[in-house]
C-alpha atoms as a printed R data frame, in Angstrom:
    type eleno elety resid chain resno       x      y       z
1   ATOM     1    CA   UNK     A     1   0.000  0.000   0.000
2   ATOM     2    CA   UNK     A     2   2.729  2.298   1.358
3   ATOM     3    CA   UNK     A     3   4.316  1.836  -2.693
4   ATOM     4    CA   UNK     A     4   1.438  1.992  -4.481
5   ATOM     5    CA   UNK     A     5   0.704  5.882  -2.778
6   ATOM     6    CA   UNK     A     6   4.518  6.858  -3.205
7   ATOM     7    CA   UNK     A     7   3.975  6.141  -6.863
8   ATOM     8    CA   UNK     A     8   0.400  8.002  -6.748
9   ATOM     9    CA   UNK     A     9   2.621 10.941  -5.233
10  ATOM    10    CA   UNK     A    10   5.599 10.707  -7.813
11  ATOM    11    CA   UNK     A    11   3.082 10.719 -10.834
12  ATOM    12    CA   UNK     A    12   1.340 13.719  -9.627
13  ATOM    13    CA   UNK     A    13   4.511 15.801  -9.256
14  ATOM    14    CA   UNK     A    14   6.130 14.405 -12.627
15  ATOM    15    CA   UNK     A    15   2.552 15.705 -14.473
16  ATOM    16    CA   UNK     A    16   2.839 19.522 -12.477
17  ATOM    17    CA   UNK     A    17   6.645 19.222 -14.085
18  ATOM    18    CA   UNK     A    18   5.483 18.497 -17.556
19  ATOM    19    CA   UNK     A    19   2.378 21.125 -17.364
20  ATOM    20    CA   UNK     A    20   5.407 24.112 -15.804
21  ATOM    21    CA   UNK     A    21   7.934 22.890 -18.713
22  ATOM    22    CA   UNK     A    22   5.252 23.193 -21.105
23  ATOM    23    CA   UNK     A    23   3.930 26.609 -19.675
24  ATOM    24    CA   UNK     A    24   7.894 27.719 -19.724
25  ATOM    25    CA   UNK     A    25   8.211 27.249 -22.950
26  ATOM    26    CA   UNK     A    26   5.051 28.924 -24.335
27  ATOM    27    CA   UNK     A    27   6.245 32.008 -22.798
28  ATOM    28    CA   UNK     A    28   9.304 31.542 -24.984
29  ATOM    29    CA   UNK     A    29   7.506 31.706 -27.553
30  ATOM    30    CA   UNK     A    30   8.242 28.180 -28.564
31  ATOM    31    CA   UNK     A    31   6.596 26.270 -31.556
32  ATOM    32    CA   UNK     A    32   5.051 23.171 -29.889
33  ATOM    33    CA   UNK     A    33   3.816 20.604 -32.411
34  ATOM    34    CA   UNK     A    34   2.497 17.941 -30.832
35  ATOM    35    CA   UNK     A    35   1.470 14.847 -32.713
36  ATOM    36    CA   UNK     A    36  -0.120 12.011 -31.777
37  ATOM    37    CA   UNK     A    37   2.766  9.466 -30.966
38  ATOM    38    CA   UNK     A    38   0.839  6.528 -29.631
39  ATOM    39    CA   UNK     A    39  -2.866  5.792 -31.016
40  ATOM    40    CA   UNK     A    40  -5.302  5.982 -28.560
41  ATOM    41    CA   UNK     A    41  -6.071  2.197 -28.918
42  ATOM    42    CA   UNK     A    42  -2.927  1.650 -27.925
43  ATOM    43    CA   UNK     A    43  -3.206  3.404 -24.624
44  ATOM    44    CA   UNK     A    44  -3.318  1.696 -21.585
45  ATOM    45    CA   UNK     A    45  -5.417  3.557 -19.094
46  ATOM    46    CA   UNK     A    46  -4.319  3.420 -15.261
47  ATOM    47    CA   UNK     A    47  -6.837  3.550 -12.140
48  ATOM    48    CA   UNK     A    48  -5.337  4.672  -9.026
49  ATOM    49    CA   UNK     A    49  -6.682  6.128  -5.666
50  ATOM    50    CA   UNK     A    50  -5.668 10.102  -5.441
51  ATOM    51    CA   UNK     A    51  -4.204  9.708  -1.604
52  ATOM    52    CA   UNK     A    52  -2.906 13.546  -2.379
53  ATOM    53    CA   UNK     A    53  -6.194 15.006  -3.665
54  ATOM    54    CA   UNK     A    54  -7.699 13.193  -1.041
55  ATOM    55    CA   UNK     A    55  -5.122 14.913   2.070
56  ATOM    56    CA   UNK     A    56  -5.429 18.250   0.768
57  ATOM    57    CA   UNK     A    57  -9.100 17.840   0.670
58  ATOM    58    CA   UNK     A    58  -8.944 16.743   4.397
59  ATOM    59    CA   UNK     A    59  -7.070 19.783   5.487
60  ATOM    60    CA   UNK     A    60  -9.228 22.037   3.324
61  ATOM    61    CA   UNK     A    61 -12.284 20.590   5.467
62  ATOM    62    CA   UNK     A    62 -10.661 21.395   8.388
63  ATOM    63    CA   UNK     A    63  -9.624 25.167   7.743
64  ATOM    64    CA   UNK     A    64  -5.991 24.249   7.811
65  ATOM    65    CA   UNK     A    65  -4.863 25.342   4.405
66  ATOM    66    CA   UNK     A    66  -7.302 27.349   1.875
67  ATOM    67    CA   UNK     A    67  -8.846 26.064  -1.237
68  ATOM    68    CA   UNK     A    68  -7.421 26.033  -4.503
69  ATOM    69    CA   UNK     A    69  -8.932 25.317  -7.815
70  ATOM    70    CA   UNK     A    70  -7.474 24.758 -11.103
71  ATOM    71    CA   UNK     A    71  -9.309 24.991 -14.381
72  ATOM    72    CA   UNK     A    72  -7.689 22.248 -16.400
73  ATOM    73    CA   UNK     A    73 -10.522 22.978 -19.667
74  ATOM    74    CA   UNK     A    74  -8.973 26.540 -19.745
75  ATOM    75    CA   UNK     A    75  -6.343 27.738 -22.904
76  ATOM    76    CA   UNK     A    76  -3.757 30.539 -22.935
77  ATOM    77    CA   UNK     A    77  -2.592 31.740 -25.866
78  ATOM    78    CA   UNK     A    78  -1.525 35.346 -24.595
79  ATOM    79    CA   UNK     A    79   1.858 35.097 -22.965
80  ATOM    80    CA   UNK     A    80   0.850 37.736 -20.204
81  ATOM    81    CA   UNK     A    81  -2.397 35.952 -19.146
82  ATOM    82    CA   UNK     A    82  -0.299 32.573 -18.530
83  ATOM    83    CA   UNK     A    83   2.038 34.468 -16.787
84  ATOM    84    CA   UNK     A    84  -0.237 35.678 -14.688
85  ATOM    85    CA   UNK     A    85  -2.030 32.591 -13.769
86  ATOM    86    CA   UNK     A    86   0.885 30.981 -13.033
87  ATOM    87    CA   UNK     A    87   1.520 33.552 -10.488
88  ATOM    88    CA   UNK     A    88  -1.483 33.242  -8.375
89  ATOM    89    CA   UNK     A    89  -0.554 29.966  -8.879
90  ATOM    90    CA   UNK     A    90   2.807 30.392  -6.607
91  ATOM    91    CA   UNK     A    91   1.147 32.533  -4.733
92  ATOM    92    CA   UNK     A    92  -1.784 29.992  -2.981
93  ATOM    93    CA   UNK     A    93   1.412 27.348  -2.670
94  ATOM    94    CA   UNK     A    94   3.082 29.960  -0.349
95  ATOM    95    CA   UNK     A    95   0.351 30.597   1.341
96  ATOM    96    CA   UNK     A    96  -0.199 26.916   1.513
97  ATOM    97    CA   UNK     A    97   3.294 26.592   3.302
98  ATOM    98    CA   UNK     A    98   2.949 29.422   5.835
99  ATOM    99    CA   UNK     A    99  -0.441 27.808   6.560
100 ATOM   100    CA   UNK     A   100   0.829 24.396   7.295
101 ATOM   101    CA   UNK     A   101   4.625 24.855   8.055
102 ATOM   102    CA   UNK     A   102   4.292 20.370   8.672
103 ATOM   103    CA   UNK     A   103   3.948 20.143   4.905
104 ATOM   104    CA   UNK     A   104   7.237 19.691   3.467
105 ATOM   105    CA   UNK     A   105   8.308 18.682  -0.054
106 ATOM   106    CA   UNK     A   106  11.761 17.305  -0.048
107 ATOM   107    CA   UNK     A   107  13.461 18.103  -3.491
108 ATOM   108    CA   UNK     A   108  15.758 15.096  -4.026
109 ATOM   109    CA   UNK     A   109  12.877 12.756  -4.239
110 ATOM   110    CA   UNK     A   110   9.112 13.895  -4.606
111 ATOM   111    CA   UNK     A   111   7.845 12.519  -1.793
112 ATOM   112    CA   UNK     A   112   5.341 14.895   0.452
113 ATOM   113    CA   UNK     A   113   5.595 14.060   3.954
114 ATOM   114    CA   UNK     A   114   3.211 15.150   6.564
115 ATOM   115    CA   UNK     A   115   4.408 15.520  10.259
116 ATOM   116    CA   UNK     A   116   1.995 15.558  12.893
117 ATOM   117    CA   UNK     A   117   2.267 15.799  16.287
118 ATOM   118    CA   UNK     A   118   0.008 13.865  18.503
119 ATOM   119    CA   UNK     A   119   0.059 14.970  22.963
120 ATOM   120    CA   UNK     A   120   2.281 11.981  24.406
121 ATOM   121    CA   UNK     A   121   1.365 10.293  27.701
122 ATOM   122    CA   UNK     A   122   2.933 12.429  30.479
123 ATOM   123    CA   UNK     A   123   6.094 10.123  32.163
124 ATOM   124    CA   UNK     A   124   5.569  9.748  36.406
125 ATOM   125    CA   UNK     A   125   8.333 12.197  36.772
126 ATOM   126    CA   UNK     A   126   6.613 14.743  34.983
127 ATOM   127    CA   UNK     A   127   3.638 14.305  36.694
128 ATOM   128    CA   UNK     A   128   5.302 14.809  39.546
129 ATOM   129    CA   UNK     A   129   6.934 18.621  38.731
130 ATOM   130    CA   UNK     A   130   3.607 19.453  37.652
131 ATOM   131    CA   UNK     A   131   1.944 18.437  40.572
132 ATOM   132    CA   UNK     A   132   4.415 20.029  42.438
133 ATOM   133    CA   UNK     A   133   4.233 23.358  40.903
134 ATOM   134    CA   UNK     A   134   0.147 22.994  41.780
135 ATOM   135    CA   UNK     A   135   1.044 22.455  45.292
136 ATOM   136    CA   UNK     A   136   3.544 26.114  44.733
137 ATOM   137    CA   UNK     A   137   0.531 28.139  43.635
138 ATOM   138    CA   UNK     A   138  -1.838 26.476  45.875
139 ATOM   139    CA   UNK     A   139   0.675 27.432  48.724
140 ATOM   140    CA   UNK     A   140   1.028 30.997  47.461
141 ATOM   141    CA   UNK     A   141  -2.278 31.778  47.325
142 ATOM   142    CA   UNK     A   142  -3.100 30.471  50.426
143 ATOM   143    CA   UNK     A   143  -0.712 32.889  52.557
144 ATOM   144    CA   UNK     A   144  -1.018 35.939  50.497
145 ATOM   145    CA   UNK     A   145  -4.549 35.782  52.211
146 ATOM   146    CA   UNK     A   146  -3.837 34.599  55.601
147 ATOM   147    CA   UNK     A   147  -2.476 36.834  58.616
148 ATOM   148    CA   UNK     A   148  -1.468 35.920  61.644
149 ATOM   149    CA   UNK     A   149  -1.389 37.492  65.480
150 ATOM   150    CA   UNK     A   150   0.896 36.662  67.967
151 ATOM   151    CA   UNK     A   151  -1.353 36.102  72.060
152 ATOM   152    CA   UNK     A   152  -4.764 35.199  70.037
153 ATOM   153    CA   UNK     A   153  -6.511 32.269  67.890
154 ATOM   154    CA   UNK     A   154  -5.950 32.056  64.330
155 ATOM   155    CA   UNK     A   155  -7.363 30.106  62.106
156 ATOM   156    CA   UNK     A   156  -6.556 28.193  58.667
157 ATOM   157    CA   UNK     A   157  -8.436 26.932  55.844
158 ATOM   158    CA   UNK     A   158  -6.657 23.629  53.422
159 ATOM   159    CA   UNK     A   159  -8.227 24.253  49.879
160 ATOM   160    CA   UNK     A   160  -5.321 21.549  48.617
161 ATOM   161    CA   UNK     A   161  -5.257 17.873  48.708
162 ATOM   162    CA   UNK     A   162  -2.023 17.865  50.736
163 ATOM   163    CA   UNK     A   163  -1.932 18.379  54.631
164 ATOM   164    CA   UNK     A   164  -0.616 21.354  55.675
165 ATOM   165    CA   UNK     A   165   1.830 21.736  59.064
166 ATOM   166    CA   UNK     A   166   2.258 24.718  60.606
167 ATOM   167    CA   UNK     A   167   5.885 25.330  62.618
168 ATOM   168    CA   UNK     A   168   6.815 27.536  65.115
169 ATOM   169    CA   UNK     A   169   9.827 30.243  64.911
170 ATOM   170    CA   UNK     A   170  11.496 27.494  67.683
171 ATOM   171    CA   UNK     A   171  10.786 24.803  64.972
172 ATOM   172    CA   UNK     A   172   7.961 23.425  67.274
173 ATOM   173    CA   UNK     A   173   4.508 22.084  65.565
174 ATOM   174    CA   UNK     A   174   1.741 24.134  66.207
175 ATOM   175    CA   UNK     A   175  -0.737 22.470  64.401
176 ATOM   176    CA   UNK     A   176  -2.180 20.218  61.074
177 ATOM   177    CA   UNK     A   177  -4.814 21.394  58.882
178 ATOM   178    CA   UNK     A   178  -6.006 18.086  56.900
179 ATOM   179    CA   UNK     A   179  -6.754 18.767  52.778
180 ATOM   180    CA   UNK     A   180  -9.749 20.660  52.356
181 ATOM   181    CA   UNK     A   181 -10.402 20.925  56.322
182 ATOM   182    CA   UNK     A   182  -9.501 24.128  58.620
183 ATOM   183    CA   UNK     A   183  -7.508 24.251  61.714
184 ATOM   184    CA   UNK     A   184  -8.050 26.986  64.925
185 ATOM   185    CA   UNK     A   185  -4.721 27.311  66.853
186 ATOM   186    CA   UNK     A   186  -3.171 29.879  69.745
187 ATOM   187    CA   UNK     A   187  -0.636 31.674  69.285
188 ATOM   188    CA   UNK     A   188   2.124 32.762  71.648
189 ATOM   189    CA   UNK     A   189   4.733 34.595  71.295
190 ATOM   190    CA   UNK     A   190   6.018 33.124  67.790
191 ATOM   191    CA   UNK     A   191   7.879 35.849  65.718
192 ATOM   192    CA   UNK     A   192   7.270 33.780  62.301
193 ATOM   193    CA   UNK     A   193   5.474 30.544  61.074
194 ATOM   194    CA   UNK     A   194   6.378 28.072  58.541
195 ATOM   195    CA   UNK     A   195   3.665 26.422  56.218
196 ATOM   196    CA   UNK     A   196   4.986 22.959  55.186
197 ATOM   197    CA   UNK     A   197   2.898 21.707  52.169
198 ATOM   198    CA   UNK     A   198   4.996 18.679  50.772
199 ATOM   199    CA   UNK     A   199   7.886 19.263  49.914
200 ATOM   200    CA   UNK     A   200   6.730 23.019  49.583
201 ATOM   201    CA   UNK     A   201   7.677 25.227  52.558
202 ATOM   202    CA   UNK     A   202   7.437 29.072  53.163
203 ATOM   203    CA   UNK     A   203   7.809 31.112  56.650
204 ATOM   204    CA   UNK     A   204   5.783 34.363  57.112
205 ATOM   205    CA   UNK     A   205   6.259 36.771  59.837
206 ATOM   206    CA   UNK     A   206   3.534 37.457  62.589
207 ATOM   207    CA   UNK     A   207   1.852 40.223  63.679
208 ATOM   208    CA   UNK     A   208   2.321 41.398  67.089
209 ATOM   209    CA   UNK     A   209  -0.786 42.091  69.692
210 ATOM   210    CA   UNK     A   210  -1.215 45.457  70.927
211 ATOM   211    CA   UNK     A   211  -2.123 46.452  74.719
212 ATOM   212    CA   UNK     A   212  -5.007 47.472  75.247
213 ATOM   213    CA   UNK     A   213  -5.549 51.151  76.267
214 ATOM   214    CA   UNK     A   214  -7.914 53.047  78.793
215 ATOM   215    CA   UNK     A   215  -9.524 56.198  77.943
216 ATOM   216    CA   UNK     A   216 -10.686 57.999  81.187
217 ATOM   217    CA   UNK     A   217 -13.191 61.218  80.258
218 ATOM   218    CA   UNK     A   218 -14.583 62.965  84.301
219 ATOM   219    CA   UNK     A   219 -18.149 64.430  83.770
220 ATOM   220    CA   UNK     A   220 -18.284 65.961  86.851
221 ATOM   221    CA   UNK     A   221 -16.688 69.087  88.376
222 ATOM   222    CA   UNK     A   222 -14.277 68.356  91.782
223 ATOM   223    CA   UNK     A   223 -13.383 70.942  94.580
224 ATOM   224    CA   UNK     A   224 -14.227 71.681  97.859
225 ATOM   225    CA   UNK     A   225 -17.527 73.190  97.440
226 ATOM   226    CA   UNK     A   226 -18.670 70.181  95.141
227 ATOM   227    CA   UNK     A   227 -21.277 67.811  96.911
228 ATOM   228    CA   UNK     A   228 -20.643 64.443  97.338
229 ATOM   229    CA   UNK     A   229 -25.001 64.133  96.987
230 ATOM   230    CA   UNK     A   230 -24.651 65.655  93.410
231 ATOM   231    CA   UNK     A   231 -21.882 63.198  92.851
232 ATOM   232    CA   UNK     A   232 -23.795 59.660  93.975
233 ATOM   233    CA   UNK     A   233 -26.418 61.015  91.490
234 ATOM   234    CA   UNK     A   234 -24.827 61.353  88.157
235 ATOM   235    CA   UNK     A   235 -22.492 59.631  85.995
236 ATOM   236    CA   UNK     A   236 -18.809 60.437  87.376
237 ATOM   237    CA   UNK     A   237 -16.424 59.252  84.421
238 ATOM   238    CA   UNK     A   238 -16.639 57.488  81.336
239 ATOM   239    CA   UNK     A   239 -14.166 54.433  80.600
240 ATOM   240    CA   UNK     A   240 -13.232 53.249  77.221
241 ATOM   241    CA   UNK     A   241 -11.256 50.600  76.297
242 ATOM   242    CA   UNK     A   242  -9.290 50.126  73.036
243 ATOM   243    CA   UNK     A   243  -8.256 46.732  71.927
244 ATOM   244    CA   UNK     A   244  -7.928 44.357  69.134
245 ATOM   245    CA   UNK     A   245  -9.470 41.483  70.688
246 ATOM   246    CA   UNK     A   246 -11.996 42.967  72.894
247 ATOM   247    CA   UNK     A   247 -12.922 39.250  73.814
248 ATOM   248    CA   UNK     A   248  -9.476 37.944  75.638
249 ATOM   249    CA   UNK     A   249  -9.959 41.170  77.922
250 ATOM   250    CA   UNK     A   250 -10.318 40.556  81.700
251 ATOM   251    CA   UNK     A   251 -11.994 44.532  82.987
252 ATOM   252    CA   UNK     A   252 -12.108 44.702  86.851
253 ATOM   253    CA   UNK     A   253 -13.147 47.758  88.661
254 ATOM   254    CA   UNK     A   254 -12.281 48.681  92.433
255 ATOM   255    CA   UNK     A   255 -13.263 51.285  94.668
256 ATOM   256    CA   UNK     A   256 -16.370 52.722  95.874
257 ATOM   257    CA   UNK     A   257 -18.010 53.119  92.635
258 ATOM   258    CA   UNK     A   258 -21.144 51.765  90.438
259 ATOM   259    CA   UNK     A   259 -20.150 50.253  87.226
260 ATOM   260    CA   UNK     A   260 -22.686 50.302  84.481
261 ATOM   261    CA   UNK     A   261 -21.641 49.046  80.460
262 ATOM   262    CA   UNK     A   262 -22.938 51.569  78.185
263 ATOM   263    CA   UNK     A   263 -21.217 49.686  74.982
264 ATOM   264    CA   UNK     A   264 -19.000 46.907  74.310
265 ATOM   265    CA   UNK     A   265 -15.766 48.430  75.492
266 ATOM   266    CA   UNK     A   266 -17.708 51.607  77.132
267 ATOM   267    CA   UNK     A   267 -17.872 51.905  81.265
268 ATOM   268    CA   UNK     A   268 -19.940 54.301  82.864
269 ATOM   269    CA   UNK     A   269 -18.357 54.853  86.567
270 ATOM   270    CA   UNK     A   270 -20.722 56.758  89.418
271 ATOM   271    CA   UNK     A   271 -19.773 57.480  92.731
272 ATOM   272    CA   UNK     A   272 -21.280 55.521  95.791
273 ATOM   273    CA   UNK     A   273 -19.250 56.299  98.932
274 ATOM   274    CA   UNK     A   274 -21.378 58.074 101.769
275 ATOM   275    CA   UNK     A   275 -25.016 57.396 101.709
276 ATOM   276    CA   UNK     A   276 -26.236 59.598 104.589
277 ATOM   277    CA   UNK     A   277 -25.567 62.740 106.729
278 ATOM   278    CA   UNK     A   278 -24.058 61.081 109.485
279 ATOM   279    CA   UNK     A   279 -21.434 59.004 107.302
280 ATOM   280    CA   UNK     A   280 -20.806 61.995 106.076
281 ATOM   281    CA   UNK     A   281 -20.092 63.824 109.410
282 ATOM   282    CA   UNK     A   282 -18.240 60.725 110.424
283 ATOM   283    CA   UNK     A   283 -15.415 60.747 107.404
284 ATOM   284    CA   UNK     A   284 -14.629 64.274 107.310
285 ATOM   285    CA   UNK     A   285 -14.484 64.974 110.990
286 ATOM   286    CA   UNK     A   286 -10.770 65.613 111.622
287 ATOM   287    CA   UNK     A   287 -10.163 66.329 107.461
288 ATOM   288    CA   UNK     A   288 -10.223 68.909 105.554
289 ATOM   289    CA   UNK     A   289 -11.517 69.174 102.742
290 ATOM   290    CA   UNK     A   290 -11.446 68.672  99.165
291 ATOM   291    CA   UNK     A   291 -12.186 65.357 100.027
292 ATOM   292    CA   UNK     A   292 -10.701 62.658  97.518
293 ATOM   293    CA   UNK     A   293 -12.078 59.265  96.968
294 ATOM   294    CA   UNK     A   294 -10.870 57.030  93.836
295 ATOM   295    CA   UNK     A   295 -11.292 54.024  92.104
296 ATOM   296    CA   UNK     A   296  -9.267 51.694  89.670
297 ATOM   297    CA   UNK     A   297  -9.977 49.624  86.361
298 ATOM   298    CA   UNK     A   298  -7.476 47.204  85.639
299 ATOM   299    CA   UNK     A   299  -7.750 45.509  82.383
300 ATOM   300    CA   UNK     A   300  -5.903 42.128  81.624
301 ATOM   301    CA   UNK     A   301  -5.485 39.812  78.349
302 ATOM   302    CA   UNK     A   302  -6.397 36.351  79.221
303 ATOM   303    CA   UNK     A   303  -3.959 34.998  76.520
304 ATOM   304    CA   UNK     A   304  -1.460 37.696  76.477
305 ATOM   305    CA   UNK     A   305  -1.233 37.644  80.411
306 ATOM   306    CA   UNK     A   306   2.046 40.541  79.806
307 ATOM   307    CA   UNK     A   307  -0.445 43.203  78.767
308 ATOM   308    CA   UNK     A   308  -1.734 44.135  82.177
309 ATOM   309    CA   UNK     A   309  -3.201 47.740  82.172
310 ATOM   310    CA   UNK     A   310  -4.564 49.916  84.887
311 ATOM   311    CA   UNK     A   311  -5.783 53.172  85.430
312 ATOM   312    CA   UNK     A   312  -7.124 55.290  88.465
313 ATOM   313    CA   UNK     A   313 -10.446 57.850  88.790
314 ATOM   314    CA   UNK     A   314 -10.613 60.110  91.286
315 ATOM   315    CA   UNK     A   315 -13.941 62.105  92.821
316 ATOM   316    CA   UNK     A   316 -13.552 65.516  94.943
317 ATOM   317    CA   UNK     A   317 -16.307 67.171  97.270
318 ATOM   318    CA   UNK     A   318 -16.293 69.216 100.473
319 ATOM   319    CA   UNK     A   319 -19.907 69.327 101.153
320 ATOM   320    CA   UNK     A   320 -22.580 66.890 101.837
C-alpha cells in the first residue's frame, strides 16, 4: 500500500513538471507541435486512488490550508495571461506553506511528507513537577490571604489535597490542617510561622498584639464646694477601652463606685461612697476638705497575660 501511494505521489509531481515545462516554454515563444505518438487504442489507461487530492481535501475541510482550484478545460494563448495565472498559482502554494509549516516537499525525491504531532502520555516524573508546581501556587495563594497574630486564635483553611503543618519560629509544631479541612490554633509569642505543604515550605512573619488602652473622660466638676449628693447622682467618668481582641480582655473595677456598660468596650463609673448625713459627718471629721475618693480599672489579656493595664479615677467634694 505504502508503494502503491509513493507512486500516486511521484506521478502527480512528474505531471505539475510536464504542465510548468510546457507553460515555460510557451512564454518563450516556442513552436510546440504535438502529434499524436501513440494511437489511442494503444493506450493503456491506469486507475489509481488520489491519496494527495484526497489529504489536501482533508485539510481544506478542516480550515488548515485554503482552497485552490485549477481549471484544467482553460487555454492561454496570450503570454501575459499565462504568466499571470501561473503567479497566483505560486502565490496559494506559499500561502499553503505558511499555513501548514508540517507540509514539506523534499526536493531530491518527490515525496510529500506530513508531520503531525500527537500529545504523548505524560512520564511519572513529569507528573510529579507538575503536581508540584500545583502544590507552589496552591501554597502561594493560600498565605497571600492569611495573617497571623501573635497572644490570640488564628485560624486556617486547606483548599489543597495535601496536609498542611504549621511550625513555630522554635521549629515546634503548632498544628495540622487536613486537605480541604480548617484548623483553629493559639498563638504565643512566635515571631514567624512556617507552612509545610509537601515538599513546599514558606515562613511568614507574625503580627504582634497590641495592649489594650484606657480612655478615662470625668463628667463631673471636683473641689471643695462640690457635693458628694450631686456626685452619687450622676455619671462620674466614662471608661473606654481600646483593643484588638476585645474578647481575651479581663476589665475589673475597684473602689467605691457603680459600674454600668454603656457599649461593648464603654464603662460608665458613678460614685457611691457616703449614703447619709451622718457618714458623712463621720469621714470628714478631723479632714479637711477637698475630700478625695478614687477608684481603679485594671484591664488584663487572658492569653497575652504581659499586657496588664490599669488606670485610676478620682472624685472631689467638700460638702454633703
Amino acid at each position: 500500500m505504502i508503494k502503491r501511494k509513493n507512486r500516486d505521489v511521484k506521478f502527480i509531481i512528474y505531471q505539475s513538471l510536464y504542465i510548468f515545462v510546457i507553460s515555460v516554454l510557451a512564454l518563450k515563444g516556442a513552436n510546440l507541435d504535438l502529434t499524436e505518438v501513440v494511437s489511442k487504442e494503444k493506450v493503456v489507461e491506469k486507475s489509481y486512488t488520489d491519496s494527495l487530492r484526497i489529504l489536501i481535501d482533508s485539510l481544506i475541510a478542516r480550515g488548515i490550508v485554503p482552497e485552490i482550484k485549477f481549471d484544467t478545460s482553460q487555454k492561454f494563448t496570450n503570454p501575459e495571461e499565462l504568466r499571470k495565472k501561473l503567479a497566483e498559482a505560486q502565490q496559494q502554494l506559499i500561502v499553503l506553506k505558511s499555513n501548514n509549516p508540517s507540509l514539506t516537499v523534499a526536493q531530491t525525491s518527490p515525496n510529500i511528507q506530513i508531520n503531525q504531532q500527537t500529545e504523548k502520555e505524560k512520564t511519572p516524573e513529569e507528573k510529579k513537577e507538575e503536581k508540584i508546581e500545583d502544590d507552589k501556587k496552591q501554597d502561594l495563594e493560600f498565605r497571600i490571604s492569611q495573617s497571623f497574630t501573635q497572644y490570640t486564635s488564628n485560624s486556617v483553611s486547606n483548599p489543597g489535597n495535601t496536609a498542611i503543618e504549621i511550625y513555630g519560629s522554635d521549629g515546634s509544631l503548632i498544628a495540622s490542617v487536613p486537605p480541604g479541612g480548617s484548623r483553629s490554633f493559639e498563638l504565643g509569642g512566635q515571631s514567624s510561622l512556617t507552612f509545610k505543604r509537601g515538599s513546599v515550605s514558606k515562613t511568614v512573619s507574625t503580627k504582634e498584639n497590641s495592649k489594650p488602652k484606657i480612655t478615662m473622660q470625668r463628667l463631673v466638676p471636683a473641689g471643695e464646694e462640690v457635693s458628694i449628693r450631686s456626685l452619687q447622682s450622676t455619671v462620674g467618668y466614662r471608661v473606654t477601652l481600646t483593643d484588638d481582641f476585645p474578647g481575651q480582655l479581663d476589665v475589673k473595677f475597684s473602689g467605691p463606685v457603680t459600674v454600668k456598660q454603656a457599649g461593648p468596650l464603654v464603662y460608665d463609673v458613678t460614685l457611691n461612697f457616703l449614703t447619709s448625713k451622718s457618714a458623712f459627718d463621720n469621714y470628714t471629721e478631723n479632714r479637711e476638705a477637698p475630700f478625695s475618693v478614687s477608684f481603679q480599672i485594671n484591664v488584663k489579656d487572658k492569653i497575652a497575660t504581659q499586657h496588664n493595664v490599669s488606670q485610676s479615677g478620682v472624685f472631689q467634694f467638700g460638702e454633703w
